[in-house]
Amino acid sequence: MKVLFFHLMPYGALPENFSDNYNSVWVDIDSDLFKHEEAHRMYHEYLDQLQFADELGFDGVCVNEHHSNGYALMSTPQMMATVLARTTSRAAVVILGTSIACYDPPQRIAEDMATVDVMSGGRLIAGFPVGTPFDTVFAMGQNPSSARDKYYEAYEIIMKAWKERKMFAYNGNYYKQPFVNPFISPIQKPHPPIWVPGGGAIETWQWAAENDYCYTYTSYFGYKAAQAAVDGYWETCARVGRDRNPFRFGFLQFIGVAENKKMAMELYREAGEYFYDANLKVDPRWAAAPGYITEATLRAKMSSQTQRAATKDEIRSFQGKLSMEELVEKGYIIIGSPDEVADQIKEGMRNLNCGQFMTLLQYGNMKREVADYNMEMFARYVKPQLVDMWEDEWENKWWPKPPMNREDRQVPRTLHREPFDMNSPRPTAPLEANKEAAE
Amino acid sequence: MSQATERFVSVNGSNCRVLEKGEGKPLVVISGYGGLPRWDSFHELLSMKRKVIAPSMPGQFGSERGHEKLHNPLDWLAMMQDLIAACGVTAPADIVATSVAGMVASEIAAASSASLGKLVLVGSYGLYVDAEPTVNLFAQSPAIRTKLMVADQERYKAVFAADPASPVEEQEEWAMLAYRCDEAVARLVWPFGSVGLERRIHRITTPTLLIWGDKDQLVPTSYAKRFADGISGPTRIEIVKDAGHLANVDQPEAVAKLVLDFVG
C-alpha cells in the first residue's frame, strides 16, 4: 500500500467561537479574519511539514486547490507543487487536484504540471477534480449546468497536449484555442499518472473507471461513512470491466497517533474539534447548485438509504459542534496508539479496498510540535505496518515512474555549498567553462 | 378550473411540453423560475379571452432535457424562436414572459421586433446594473428561496409544490423535475451578470408592458424603468401591489387584467 501525506493548509487562527459568530468558512468567509503574519507563518510551517514528510519516507506529498476558504490556503496547487519539486527528493508530488474547468485556457495547467514533472524528475501525479460547488460554481463563478462538460473539454486539451506533444488547434464549446503548442511537456511518458478526486458523483466513478484512472474519495468523514459511496465506485468498476486492483482507489483519513488512546485524545482534541467545528462551518447555500449534481447522481443518492444516512451525518457535522468522542466514534478521526491506529487503518482500507492511502496528520489549528510528533509517530510506528498490504497481489499502475535516477536529479545548489560570502575573492571569468562546453 | 390540453413539440431534438387553452388570437406565455408545473389561475384567466399557448423551454417542467445544448444567448434566442414556431404561432406574436424567460423574450424583441406584436415582461431578468444587482436565486439559502419567488407562500404551494397527498415516489419525481427546471434556468442566467442586452435593447420597437411586483426581491422594481428607458418602442410600467417576483402567481387577477387590457 502506498502511504501519502496530505495537507489542506488550514487557516489555523480563526477566532474563538467562529462557528457561533460567523456565517461560513468558505465562499463568503469574512476576509478581515485573514492575518498576514499568521498566514506567513502557516505557509512556511506547512511547507516544512510536506518536506518533513518526504524525509520521513511518506510515498507521496499531496496538495490541493480551494478558494475563499478558511480550511485550505492553497489557491493554485501548482505553486506549492513547484516548491515541493525543489525541496523534496523522493516522494511523489501529488496535485490532488486542480480544478481545470476554472482555468482559461487549460493549456496553462498542462504547462504548469509539466513544469512540476520536469523539475521533480518525473515524480508528479496529476489530479483532475470536477470540484465542489463552493469553489467552482460560487467562488469561481462557473455555470453549474455546464461545469462538468467544460471539465471534460479542459481535460481533453491537457491530455492531447501531453500525449501528442505537437501543436494543434482546439475548437470546443467552452474553449477555442487555435495554437496549443505543448513545448513544455511532462518528463514522464506518455504522461504522469492521472488521479480523479471525487465526492461521490456516479459520473465521476464511471469516467475514472472507463479511462482506467485512479479514483480518490477525499472525504473528511472517515472510512466508516465512506463505505456506501466507495462500494458504488467498485460496483461501477465491475460493470465497466475493471479489476478490483486496490491501487485504482485512494482514500483520505484524519489520524492522531500517540503512546496510547488517552494521550492521543488529549493531544488531538483541540485540533480535531477546531477542524470539525470552525473549519467545516459552512453555509448550506454554497453546498449545491442546480445541475452541478447530475440527475442520475441525485436519483442514486435518493434511493440509497445508507447514502442518505451518511449525508445526514455530514450535514450534522457541517453544523459544527461534534465532540472529539463523536468524531472518533464515527471514524472521522482515527485515534490511538500506533498499533491501534494501524489495526483500524488495515481493517478500514481492506473494507474500502484502498491501495493509495492518504493521511491527514495536520488539521485544524494543530500546533507545529504536535503535527511533527504525529507525523513522526505515524511514519516510524504505523506506516511500516501498512506498506506490505496489497503489494504481493497487485501492481500499482497509477504511480510515477521517474525516468531519471534519484542521484541524477538536480537539487538546489544551496544544499551543497557554504552560504555565499560577498567578501570572497574577486571572481575570475570562467573561460574554461565555455571551452569545455565546446569540446 | 378545467385542464389545459397538453402536447409536445420537438425543438433541437428534445420534446417540449406545450399547455394550451382558450380561443381566439394566440398569446404565448413563457414562465421563468420554477417553470409551469401545473396550469394555474393566471393562465386560466388569460385563456378566457385569448388562446393561451404556454410552452416549457427545454429542461423546464414537463420538457425533456435539451438546455445542455444551449451555450450562449444566441442559442437561447434561436431555440425560443423555434419553439414558438413549433407551437404553430406565426408572426407577429404576442408574448408574455416572466422572470428569467423575460431575458430570452427581450432578446427576440431586440433581434427581430417585427416578429412580435406586443410584449409583456413580468419581473424580467435581462439587464444588470452593478449599483443595484439582480439576485441569484440559487445562491440564496434554500429555506428562503420560495419566499423570494412568491410573497404569498400558499399561492407558491398551489402552483409549484408537489401534491402532499401523492405517493412518495411521485413527490420525489416532482422534485427531480423541479431540479431539472432549476438547472435549465441556471444554465441560462449563470453567473447572473450582464448578457449584453443593454447593448441591444434600443432595437426593441415592440410596444411593451412592464409589470413588476412591488415586493420583488430578485429583480428590483427600479428595473421596470431601466427596461422602459432602454426600449425604443412605446412602454408602460405597472407596479402590482402585494406581489413578489412572480407577480402573476401572487396576484393572478390583477396581472391577467393588466395583460389582457394591454394585448387586447
XYZ file of C-alpha atoms in Angstrom:
703
model
C 0.000 0.000 0.000
C 1.199 3.479 -0.747
C 1.073 5.833 2.234
C 0.860 9.507 1.402
C 0.933 12.731 3.371
C -1.901 15.101 2.513
C -2.045 18.731 3.551
C -5.004 21.078 3.442
C -3.032 24.064 4.740
C -5.850 25.169 7.038
C -6.055 28.714 8.289
C -5.476 27.897 11.951
C -6.117 31.290 13.501
C -9.879 31.726 13.244
C -11.347 33.492 16.269
C -12.795 31.504 19.127
C -16.452 30.607 18.700
C -16.116 31.122 14.960
C -18.991 28.757 14.247
C -21.314 30.748 16.501
C -20.331 34.161 15.280
C -19.600 33.755 11.593
C -21.699 32.559 8.697
C -19.312 30.398 6.778
C -15.688 29.369 6.482
C -15.986 29.105 2.711
C -17.030 31.392 -0.142
C -18.207 34.332 1.986
C -15.716 33.933 4.832
C -15.063 37.294 6.460
C -11.881 38.445 4.728
C -10.907 40.614 7.709
C -10.067 37.389 9.522
C -7.007 36.820 7.328
C -3.993 37.903 9.382
C -0.981 38.181 7.155
C 1.765 37.447 9.694
C -0.149 34.343 10.793
C -0.568 33.218 7.189
C 3.132 33.847 6.543
C 3.971 31.517 9.405
C 1.445 28.913 8.282
C 2.664 28.684 4.685
C 6.225 28.107 5.854
C 5.203 25.726 8.601
C 3.028 23.680 6.254
C 5.652 23.523 3.521
C 8.130 22.403 6.192
C 5.729 19.611 7.087
C 5.373 18.488 3.483
C 9.158 18.482 3.205
C 9.441 16.606 6.515
C 7.028 14.007 5.154
C 9.473 13.369 2.325
C 12.296 12.908 4.845
C 10.134 10.565 6.891
C 9.611 8.353 3.870
C 6.000 9.036 3.002
C 5.437 7.793 -0.531
C 3.761 10.960 -1.704
C 3.014 14.537 -0.661
C -0.395 15.884 -1.661
C -1.509 19.440 -2.344
C -4.901 20.700 -3.488
C -6.972 23.662 -4.635
C -9.557 25.673 -2.752
C -10.785 29.241 -2.948
C -12.000 31.765 -0.383
C -11.635 29.008 2.158
C -10.596 29.123 5.805
C -9.562 25.492 5.972
C -7.440 25.459 2.871
C -4.929 28.113 1.885
C -3.798 26.748 -1.470
C -5.421 28.687 -4.290
C -3.307 27.202 -7.066
C -1.749 23.870 -6.118
C 0.871 24.060 -8.853
C 2.541 26.842 -6.849
C 3.032 24.580 -3.830
C 3.920 21.617 -6.007
C 6.688 23.675 -7.601
C 8.160 24.379 -4.187
C 7.971 20.679 -3.352
C 9.548 19.674 -6.643
C 12.617 21.546 -5.410
C 12.572 20.783 -1.705
C 11.690 17.087 -1.743
C 13.670 14.324 -3.383
C 11.870 11.013 -3.036
C 8.127 11.412 -2.587
C 5.661 11.581 -5.440
C 4.358 15.132 -5.803
C 0.607 14.712 -5.915
C -1.562 17.582 -7.114
C -4.950 16.428 -5.921
C -6.113 18.266 -7.689
C -6.506 21.239 -9.942
C -9.990 22.463 -10.850
C -9.176 22.520 -14.523
C -12.548 23.918 -15.631
C -11.748 27.122 -13.741
C -8.757 27.933 -15.940
C -8.940 29.564 -19.307
C -7.152 28.352 -21.286
C -6.419 24.974 -19.661
C -3.144 24.808 -21.553
C -1.836 26.767 -18.574
C -2.431 23.676 -16.422
C -0.785 21.397 -18.977
C 2.281 23.650 -18.842
C 2.299 24.165 -15.072
C 2.008 20.475 -14.337
C 4.597 19.577 -16.967
C 6.934 22.060 -15.289
C 6.447 20.342 -11.936
C 7.023 16.957 -13.550
C 10.227 18.110 -15.252
C 11.533 19.896 -12.150
C 10.828 16.912 -9.907
C 12.477 14.495 -12.309
C 9.201 12.751 -13.060
C 7.521 12.486 -9.678
C 4.205 14.170 -10.491
C 0.764 12.639 -10.075
C -1.827 14.834 -11.797
C -5.248 15.068 -10.157
C -8.226 16.442 -12.074
C -11.342 17.043 -9.965
C -14.618 18.477 -11.213
C -14.507 20.279 -7.871
C -17.146 21.424 -5.425
C -19.969 23.923 -5.919
C -18.341 26.038 -3.179
C -15.194 26.580 -5.221
C -16.192 26.086 -8.810
C -19.699 27.497 -9.028
C -19.730 30.154 -6.352
C -16.174 31.283 -5.610
C -15.078 30.906 -9.259
C -18.433 31.685 -10.893
C -18.633 28.713 -13.258
C -22.010 27.701 -14.662
C -23.265 24.703 -12.630
C -25.066 23.220 -15.614
C -22.012 23.188 -17.857
C -19.148 22.781 -15.353
C -18.785 19.038 -15.944
C -18.795 19.352 -19.730
C -16.322 22.187 -19.516
C -14.152 19.987 -17.309
C -14.163 17.267 -19.972
C -13.015 19.789 -22.571
C -10.250 21.115 -20.331
C -9.139 17.540 -19.686
C -9.140 16.819 -23.417
C -6.878 19.787 -24.141
C -4.408 18.840 -21.394
C -4.245 15.179 -22.403
C -3.899 15.967 -26.069
C -1.026 18.317 -25.256
C 0.694 15.654 -23.157
C 0.116 12.702 -25.450
C 0.608 14.224 -28.884
C 3.257 16.799 -27.958
C 2.728 18.670 -31.216
C 0.905 21.883 -31.926
C -2.823 21.525 -32.526
C -5.975 23.630 -32.718
C -8.772 23.091 -30.240
C -12.329 24.037 -31.099
C -14.715 23.187 -28.266
C -17.929 24.648 -26.934
C -16.162 26.245 -23.977
C -12.585 26.581 -25.148
C -11.321 27.688 -28.518
C -7.588 27.940 -28.925
C -6.099 27.910 -32.397
C -2.456 27.257 -31.413
C -1.946 24.909 -28.494
C 1.753 24.130 -28.543
C 2.936 21.932 -25.656
C 6.572 22.957 -25.812
C 6.917 22.251 -22.082
C 5.750 18.655 -21.733
C 5.977 16.112 -18.890
C 9.161 14.067 -18.462
C 7.036 11.003 -17.731
C 5.823 9.380 -20.922
C 3.231 9.252 -22.189
C 2.127 11.371 -19.214
C 2.059 11.443 -15.389
C -0.424 9.117 -13.650
C -3.925 10.608 -13.566
C -5.936 10.566 -10.359
C -9.508 11.740 -10.186
C -10.670 13.093 -6.828
C -14.412 12.902 -6.373
C -17.186 13.374 -3.884
C -19.462 10.501 -4.842
C -20.844 11.535 -8.256
C -21.584 8.382 -10.239
C -20.455 10.038 -13.493
C -17.022 10.551 -11.974
C -16.831 6.865 -10.945
C -17.839 5.863 -14.434
C -15.423 8.241 -16.098
C -12.463 7.255 -13.890
C -13.200 3.554 -14.415
C -13.650 3.851 -18.167
C -10.406 5.793 -18.522
C -8.577 3.391 -16.196
C -7.609 6.167 -13.771
C -7.212 6.094 -10.008
C -10.288 7.481 -8.250
C -9.825 9.127 -4.880
C -12.553 9.829 -2.372
C -11.311 12.841 -0.452
C -13.989 12.930 2.196
C -13.498 14.485 5.631
C -15.813 11.956 7.198
C -13.649 8.895 7.603
C -13.657 5.341 6.435
C -16.914 4.244 8.072
C -19.157 6.859 6.453
C -17.445 6.329 3.104
C -18.310 2.674 2.721
C -21.550 3.131 0.743
C -20.065 5.591 -1.720
C -16.893 3.554 -2.194
C -18.904 0.384 -2.738
C -20.661 2.297 -5.502
C -17.330 3.058 -7.120
C -16.225 -0.591 -7.048
C -19.570 -1.711 -8.443
C -19.033 0.746 -11.281
C -15.551 -0.674 -11.890
C -17.008 -4.167 -12.085
C -19.683 -3.015 -14.525
C -17.097 -1.323 -16.725
C -14.960 -4.476 -16.654
C -12.155 -3.206 -14.435
C -10.476 -5.440 -11.852
C -10.503 -4.782 -8.113
C -6.894 -3.604 -8.048
C -6.856 -1.563 -4.789
C -4.381 0.844 -6.328
C -7.120 2.240 -8.544
C -8.570 3.797 -5.407
C -7.284 6.385 -2.930
C -8.763 7.469 0.370
C -8.101 10.314 2.799
C -8.237 9.760 6.556
C -7.713 12.033 9.579
C -5.354 10.413 12.091
C -3.874 11.114 15.524
C -1.135 8.850 16.953
C 0.327 8.893 20.467
C 1.597 6.429 23.046
C -1.960 5.434 23.912
C -5.524 6.391 23.125
C -5.988 8.540 26.226
C -2.945 10.599 25.398
C -3.978 10.834 21.763
C -7.416 12.108 22.709
C -5.813 14.778 24.857
C -3.242 15.683 22.252
C -5.539 15.967 19.215
C -8.817 17.072 20.782
C -8.318 20.779 20.207
C -7.233 20.443 16.586
C -9.920 17.882 15.771
C -12.754 19.861 17.297
C -11.429 23.056 15.716
C -11.492 21.466 12.260
C -14.922 19.897 12.501
C -16.410 22.930 14.208
C -14.784 26.080 12.833
C -13.200 24.768 9.623
C -16.339 22.989 8.487
C -18.795 25.719 9.431
C -20.282 26.345 6.019
C -23.422 27.984 4.778
C -25.559 25.325 3.062
C -26.424 27.769 0.313
C -22.946 27.242 -1.145
C -23.151 23.457 -0.997
C -25.279 22.857 -4.070
C -26.259 24.480 -7.334
C -28.782 23.214 -9.865
C -27.201 20.875 -12.380
C -23.913 20.550 -10.573
C -25.008 17.170 -9.335
C -26.480 15.329 -12.286
C -29.986 13.910 -12.241
C -28.555 10.386 -12.237
C -26.432 11.027 -9.139
C -29.320 12.752 -7.412
C -31.554 9.770 -8.097
C -28.881 7.374 -6.814
C -28.493 9.376 -3.624
C -32.274 9.499 -3.134
C -32.633 5.761 -3.500
C -29.769 4.705 -1.225
C -30.665 4.511 2.468
C -27.024 4.245 3.543
C -26.022 7.218 1.433
C -28.882 9.196 2.891
C -27.728 8.340 6.406
C -24.133 9.301 5.595
C -25.324 12.584 4.097
C -27.320 13.325 7.247
C -24.227 12.790 9.365
C -22.229 15.070 7.105
C -24.879 17.756 7.330
C -24.732 17.495 11.114
C -21.005 17.924 11.135
C -21.322 20.905 8.813
C -23.410 22.436 11.533
C -20.436 22.021 13.866
C -20.314 21.033 17.487
C -19.308 17.400 17.247
C -17.254 16.382 20.270
C -13.939 14.590 19.838
C -15.573 11.449 21.263
C -18.204 11.550 18.491
C -15.608 12.286 15.805
C -13.637 9.245 16.895
C -16.670 7.024 17.345
C -17.879 7.840 13.816
C -14.430 7.150 12.412
C -13.923 10.700 11.159
C -10.610 10.696 13.049
C -8.653 7.536 13.822
C -7.039 7.973 17.218
C -4.831 5.768 19.362
C -1.516 4.049 19.892
C 0.463 3.108 16.766
C -0.861 -0.450 16.864
C -4.449 0.626 17.436
C -4.241 3.102 14.585
C -2.589 0.598 12.251
C -5.218 -2.040 13.016
C -8.074 0.345 12.272
C -6.478 1.532 9.069
C -5.816 -2.015 7.901
C -9.390 -3.034 8.588
C -10.833 0.135 7.086
C -8.717 0.049 3.949
C -9.381 -3.658 3.478
C -13.108 -2.887 3.575
C -12.738 0.025 1.183
C -10.259 -1.935 -0.952
C -7.898 1.022 -0.872
C -4.292 0.915 -2.062
C -3.393 4.615 -2.128
C -3.809 5.639 1.490
C -3.642 9.357 2.183
C -3.080 10.505 5.737
C -4.160 13.823 7.183
C -1.879 14.287 10.179
C -2.034 18.065 10.477
C -5.526 19.505 10.690
C -7.372 22.446 12.163
C -5.182 24.615 14.377
C -2.750 21.813 15.233
C 0.483 23.209 16.625
C 3.719 22.654 14.765
C 5.162 20.461 17.524
C 2.023 18.330 17.684
C 1.943 17.849 13.923
C 5.633 16.941 13.839
C 5.073 14.420 16.605
C 2.029 12.936 14.872
C 3.928 12.636 11.606
C 6.970 11.071 13.188
C 4.958 8.603 15.279
C 2.977 7.616 12.235
C 5.972 7.281 9.936
C 8.051 5.284 12.407
C 5.462 3.010 14.000
C 2.316 2.890 11.882
C 3.451 3.132 8.287
C 5.737 0.057 8.491
C 2.681 -1.984 9.463
C 0.814 -0.869 6.333
C 3.276 -0.840 3.487
C 3.135 -4.546 2.644
C -0.625 -4.533 2.226
C -1.702 -5.467 -1.334
C 1.868 -5.330 -2.677
C 2.193 -9.040 -3.403
C -1.160 -9.332 -5.130
C -1.462 -6.224 -7.244
C 0.601 -3.917 -9.403
C 0.353 -0.181 -8.783
C -0.139 1.142 -12.301
C -1.039 4.598 -11.019
C 2.328 5.600 -9.614
C 5.036 7.772 -11.179
C 7.900 6.055 -12.947
C 10.606 8.725 -12.829
C 12.802 8.302 -15.897
C 15.747 9.845 -14.034
C 17.593 8.104 -11.223
C 17.439 9.926 -7.951
C 21.194 10.609 -7.958
C 20.971 12.166 -11.416
C 18.319 14.677 -10.464
C 19.233 18.273 -9.772
C 18.811 19.687 -6.283
C 19.041 23.299 -5.114
C 22.773 24.077 -5.084
C 22.434 25.855 -1.760
C 22.142 22.388 -0.241
C 25.716 21.576 -1.194
C 27.791 24.660 -0.574
C 28.570 27.234 2.035
C 26.430 30.380 2.051
C 27.756 32.942 -0.412
C 30.197 35.452 1.035
C 30.269 38.945 -0.502
C 33.808 39.376 0.811
C 35.121 36.360 -1.035
C 37.926 36.984 -3.599
C 37.027 38.808 -6.806
C 35.695 36.225 -9.324
C 37.672 35.316 -12.433
C 35.953 34.899 -15.813
C 35.087 31.190 -16.291
C 36.520 30.964 -19.782
C 37.244 27.269 -19.251
C 33.547 26.551 -18.917
C 32.903 27.697 -22.479
C 35.793 25.653 -23.777
C 34.562 22.515 -22.034
C 31.116 23.058 -23.476
C 32.600 23.410 -26.987
C 34.519 20.167 -26.625
C -60.683 25.316 -13.478
C -60.711 22.802 -16.286
C -57.430 21.397 -17.521
C -55.473 22.742 -20.434
C -54.615 20.412 -23.264
C -51.081 19.103 -23.327
C -48.997 18.393 -26.393
C -45.341 18.080 -27.258
C -43.281 19.749 -29.934
C -39.715 18.923 -30.903
C -37.029 21.598 -30.635
C -33.362 20.732 -31.256
C -34.301 17.094 -30.813
C -35.919 17.424 -27.401
C -39.636 17.156 -26.744
C -41.004 20.300 -25.188
C -44.343 20.345 -23.427
C -46.964 22.866 -24.517
C -50.061 23.609 -22.467
C -52.921 25.240 -24.385
C -56.346 26.544 -23.626
C -58.807 29.117 -24.932
C -59.999 30.526 -28.225
C -59.058 33.439 -30.393
C -55.755 35.020 -31.202
C -52.739 33.158 -29.749
C -50.988 34.555 -26.691
C -47.633 32.928 -25.931
C -46.859 32.776 -22.205
C -43.389 31.683 -21.095
C -42.511 31.077 -17.460
C -39.229 31.793 -15.710
C -38.186 30.478 -12.296
C -39.996 27.260 -11.439
C -41.448 26.870 -14.919
C -45.123 25.973 -15.196
C -45.581 22.716 -13.282
C -49.367 22.920 -13.482
C -51.999 25.078 -15.160
C -52.678 27.947 -12.754
C -55.111 30.809 -12.194
C -53.064 33.317 -14.174
C -53.069 31.200 -17.308
C -56.701 30.269 -16.787
C -57.749 33.919 -16.611
C -55.803 34.760 -19.752
C -57.391 31.821 -21.575
C -60.852 33.330 -21.109
C -60.026 35.966 -23.712
C -57.178 34.533 -25.744
C -55.849 31.219 -26.946
C -53.060 30.772 -24.393
C -50.074 28.771 -25.602
C -47.626 28.030 -22.784
C -44.505 26.176 -23.942
C -41.897 24.922 -21.498
C -38.344 25.607 -22.603
C -36.034 22.572 -22.834
C -35.395 21.318 -19.311
C -38.299 23.234 -17.835
C -41.125 21.368 -16.138
C -42.640 18.803 -18.494
C -39.990 19.164 -21.203
C -37.106 16.841 -21.851
C -33.559 17.974 -21.253
C -32.066 19.956 -24.116
C -30.802 23.015 -22.314
C -27.346 21.408 -22.226
C -27.094 22.070 -25.966
C -27.518 25.804 -25.447
C -24.311 27.713 -24.834
C -24.973 31.409 -25.277
C -27.768 33.986 -25.586
C -27.912 33.463 -29.355
C -28.573 29.730 -28.879
C -31.398 30.505 -26.450
C -32.885 33.101 -28.765
C -32.853 30.712 -31.724
C -34.304 27.904 -29.601
C -37.132 30.118 -28.403
C -37.978 31.253 -31.909
C -38.027 27.601 -32.996
C -40.200 26.704 -30.024
C -42.738 29.416 -30.772
C -42.826 28.440 -34.440
C -43.219 24.765 -33.474
C -46.275 25.753 -31.452
C -47.813 26.949 -34.708
C -47.730 30.616 -33.779
C -46.996 32.930 -36.697
C -45.558 36.443 -36.567
C -46.380 38.891 -35.232
C -46.792 37.006 -31.932
C -47.909 38.491 -28.642
C -45.628 37.251 -25.860
C -45.865 37.326 -22.096
C -42.625 36.332 -20.361
C -41.964 36.205 -16.656
C -38.752 36.322 -14.647
C -35.768 34.756 -16.449
C -37.870 33.936 -19.503
C -38.125 37.703 -19.973
C -34.437 37.654 -20.759
C -34.994 35.423 -23.793
C -38.135 37.278 -24.897
C -36.223 40.559 -24.736
C -33.539 39.098 -26.959
C -36.146 38.037 -29.511
C -37.567 41.538 -29.479
C -34.122 43.104 -29.823
C -33.184 40.794 -32.682
C -36.472 40.960 -34.506
C -39.113 43.354 -33.225
C -41.113 42.736 -36.408
C -41.748 39.153 -35.299
C -43.636 40.373 -32.242
C -46.981 42.083 -31.834
C -46.913 43.070 -28.197
C -44.548 42.151 -25.411
C -45.292 41.828 -21.706
C -42.408 41.378 -19.271
C -43.152 40.430 -15.672
C -40.248 40.918 -13.216
C -37.898 40.316 -16.091
C -34.233 39.470 -15.841
C -32.022 40.587 -18.717
C -30.431 43.814 -17.578
C -27.832 44.050 -14.858
C -26.658 47.181 -13.105
C -23.662 46.994 -10.759
C -25.063 49.513 -8.324
C -28.291 47.542 -7.884
C -27.638 43.980 -8.995
C -30.299 41.406 -9.726
C -30.265 38.496 -7.295
C -29.003 34.979 -7.965
C -31.826 32.880 -6.551
C -29.649 29.781 -6.401
C -27.077 31.495 -4.216
C -29.709 32.120 -1.542
C -30.450 29.853 1.373
C -32.729 27.029 0.191
C -35.011 27.846 3.111
C -35.895 31.290 1.764
C -35.913 30.737 -1.997
C -39.647 30.176 -2.274
C -40.263 33.382 -0.338
C -38.059 35.278 -2.743
C -40.075 33.961 -5.683
C -43.585 34.500 -4.380
C -44.695 36.714 -1.499
C -47.691 34.567 -0.570
C -46.459 31.079 0.312
C -49.899 29.494 -0.065
C -50.014 30.701 -3.641
C -46.476 29.420 -4.169
C -47.506 25.963 -2.991
C -50.613 25.920 -5.146
C -48.509 26.339 -8.288
C -45.136 24.812 -7.508
C -45.349 22.276 -4.674
C -45.863 18.550 -5.199
C -49.229 17.250 -4.054
C -48.515 16.274 -0.426
C -51.162 13.550 -0.663
C -49.418 11.866 -3.609
C -47.184 8.802 -3.099
C -43.590 9.437 -2.029
C -42.239 8.222 -5.377
C -44.351 10.778 -7.216
C -43.195 13.515 -4.903
C -39.585 12.506 -5.492
C -40.169 12.541 -9.245
C -41.701 16.002 -8.906
C -38.563 17.109 -7.051
C -36.427 15.748 -9.873
C -38.386 17.713 -12.484
C -38.123 20.849 -10.378
C -34.376 20.287 -10.082
C -34.055 19.902 -13.852
C -36.077 23.074 -14.325
C -33.754 24.952 -11.973
C -30.768 23.639 -13.890
C -32.158 24.859 -17.216
C -32.732 28.302 -15.764
C -29.323 28.376 -14.058
C -27.718 27.462 -17.364
C -29.385 30.442 -18.980
C -28.592 33.095 -16.390
C -25.422 31.998 -14.577
C -23.397 33.837 -13.285
C -26.130 36.487 -13.237
C -24.131 39.297 -14.746
C -24.874 41.265 -17.881
C -25.503 39.203 -21.005
C -25.177 42.289 -23.166
C -28.869 43.112 -23.593
C -28.070 46.714 -22.650
C -26.191 46.968 -25.957
C -29.211 45.686 -27.930
C -32.268 46.851 -26.006
C -32.635 50.038 -28.086
C -33.551 47.795 -31.015
C -36.818 46.837 -29.291
C -39.581 48.796 -31.006
C -42.332 46.413 -29.882
C -44.981 48.016 -27.646
C -44.009 46.673 -24.232
C -45.827 46.412 -20.917
C -43.538 46.140 -17.889
C -45.199 44.568 -14.869
C -43.350 44.368 -11.558
C -44.399 43.210 -8.118
C -43.911 45.945 -5.558
C -42.148 43.382 -3.354
C -39.878 41.876 -5.990
C -36.738 40.908 -4.067
C -34.910 39.376 -7.031
C -35.139 41.964 -9.777
C -35.587 45.340 -8.062
C -38.717 47.244 -9.080
C -36.497 50.007 -10.441
C -35.614 47.705 -13.328
C -39.049 48.370 -14.839
C -37.853 51.888 -15.559
C -34.466 50.674 -16.750
C -36.227 48.499 -19.347
C -38.581 51.332 -20.276
C -35.668 53.744 -20.687
C -33.831 51.343 -22.984
C -36.690 50.208 -25.189
C -37.365 52.429 -28.231
C -40.977 51.371 -28.672
C -43.910 52.576 -26.539
C -43.763 51.266 -22.970
C -45.993 51.272 -19.959
C -44.999 50.394 -16.379
C -47.423 48.783 -13.945
C -46.371 48.063 -10.368
C -48.614 45.450 -8.762
C -49.322 45.773 -5.058
C -48.609 42.923 -2.639
C -46.748 40.920 -5.207
C -43.264 39.423 -5.230
C -41.006 38.445 -8.096
C -43.598 36.232 -9.779
C -46.328 38.867 -9.584
C -48.564 36.686 -11.763
C -48.553 33.985 -9.069
C -49.124 36.381 -6.192
C -51.806 38.467 -7.934
C -53.144 36.463 -10.896
C -56.334 38.513 -11.273
C -54.623 41.898 -11.282
C -51.796 40.807 -13.574
C -54.086 38.960 -16.010
C -56.289 42.061 -16.274
C -53.279 44.283 -16.988
C -52.060 41.868 -19.636
C -55.437 41.491 -21.352
C -56.072 45.232 -21.309
C -52.695 45.713 -22.982
C -52.679 42.971 -25.592
C -56.386 43.269 -26.334
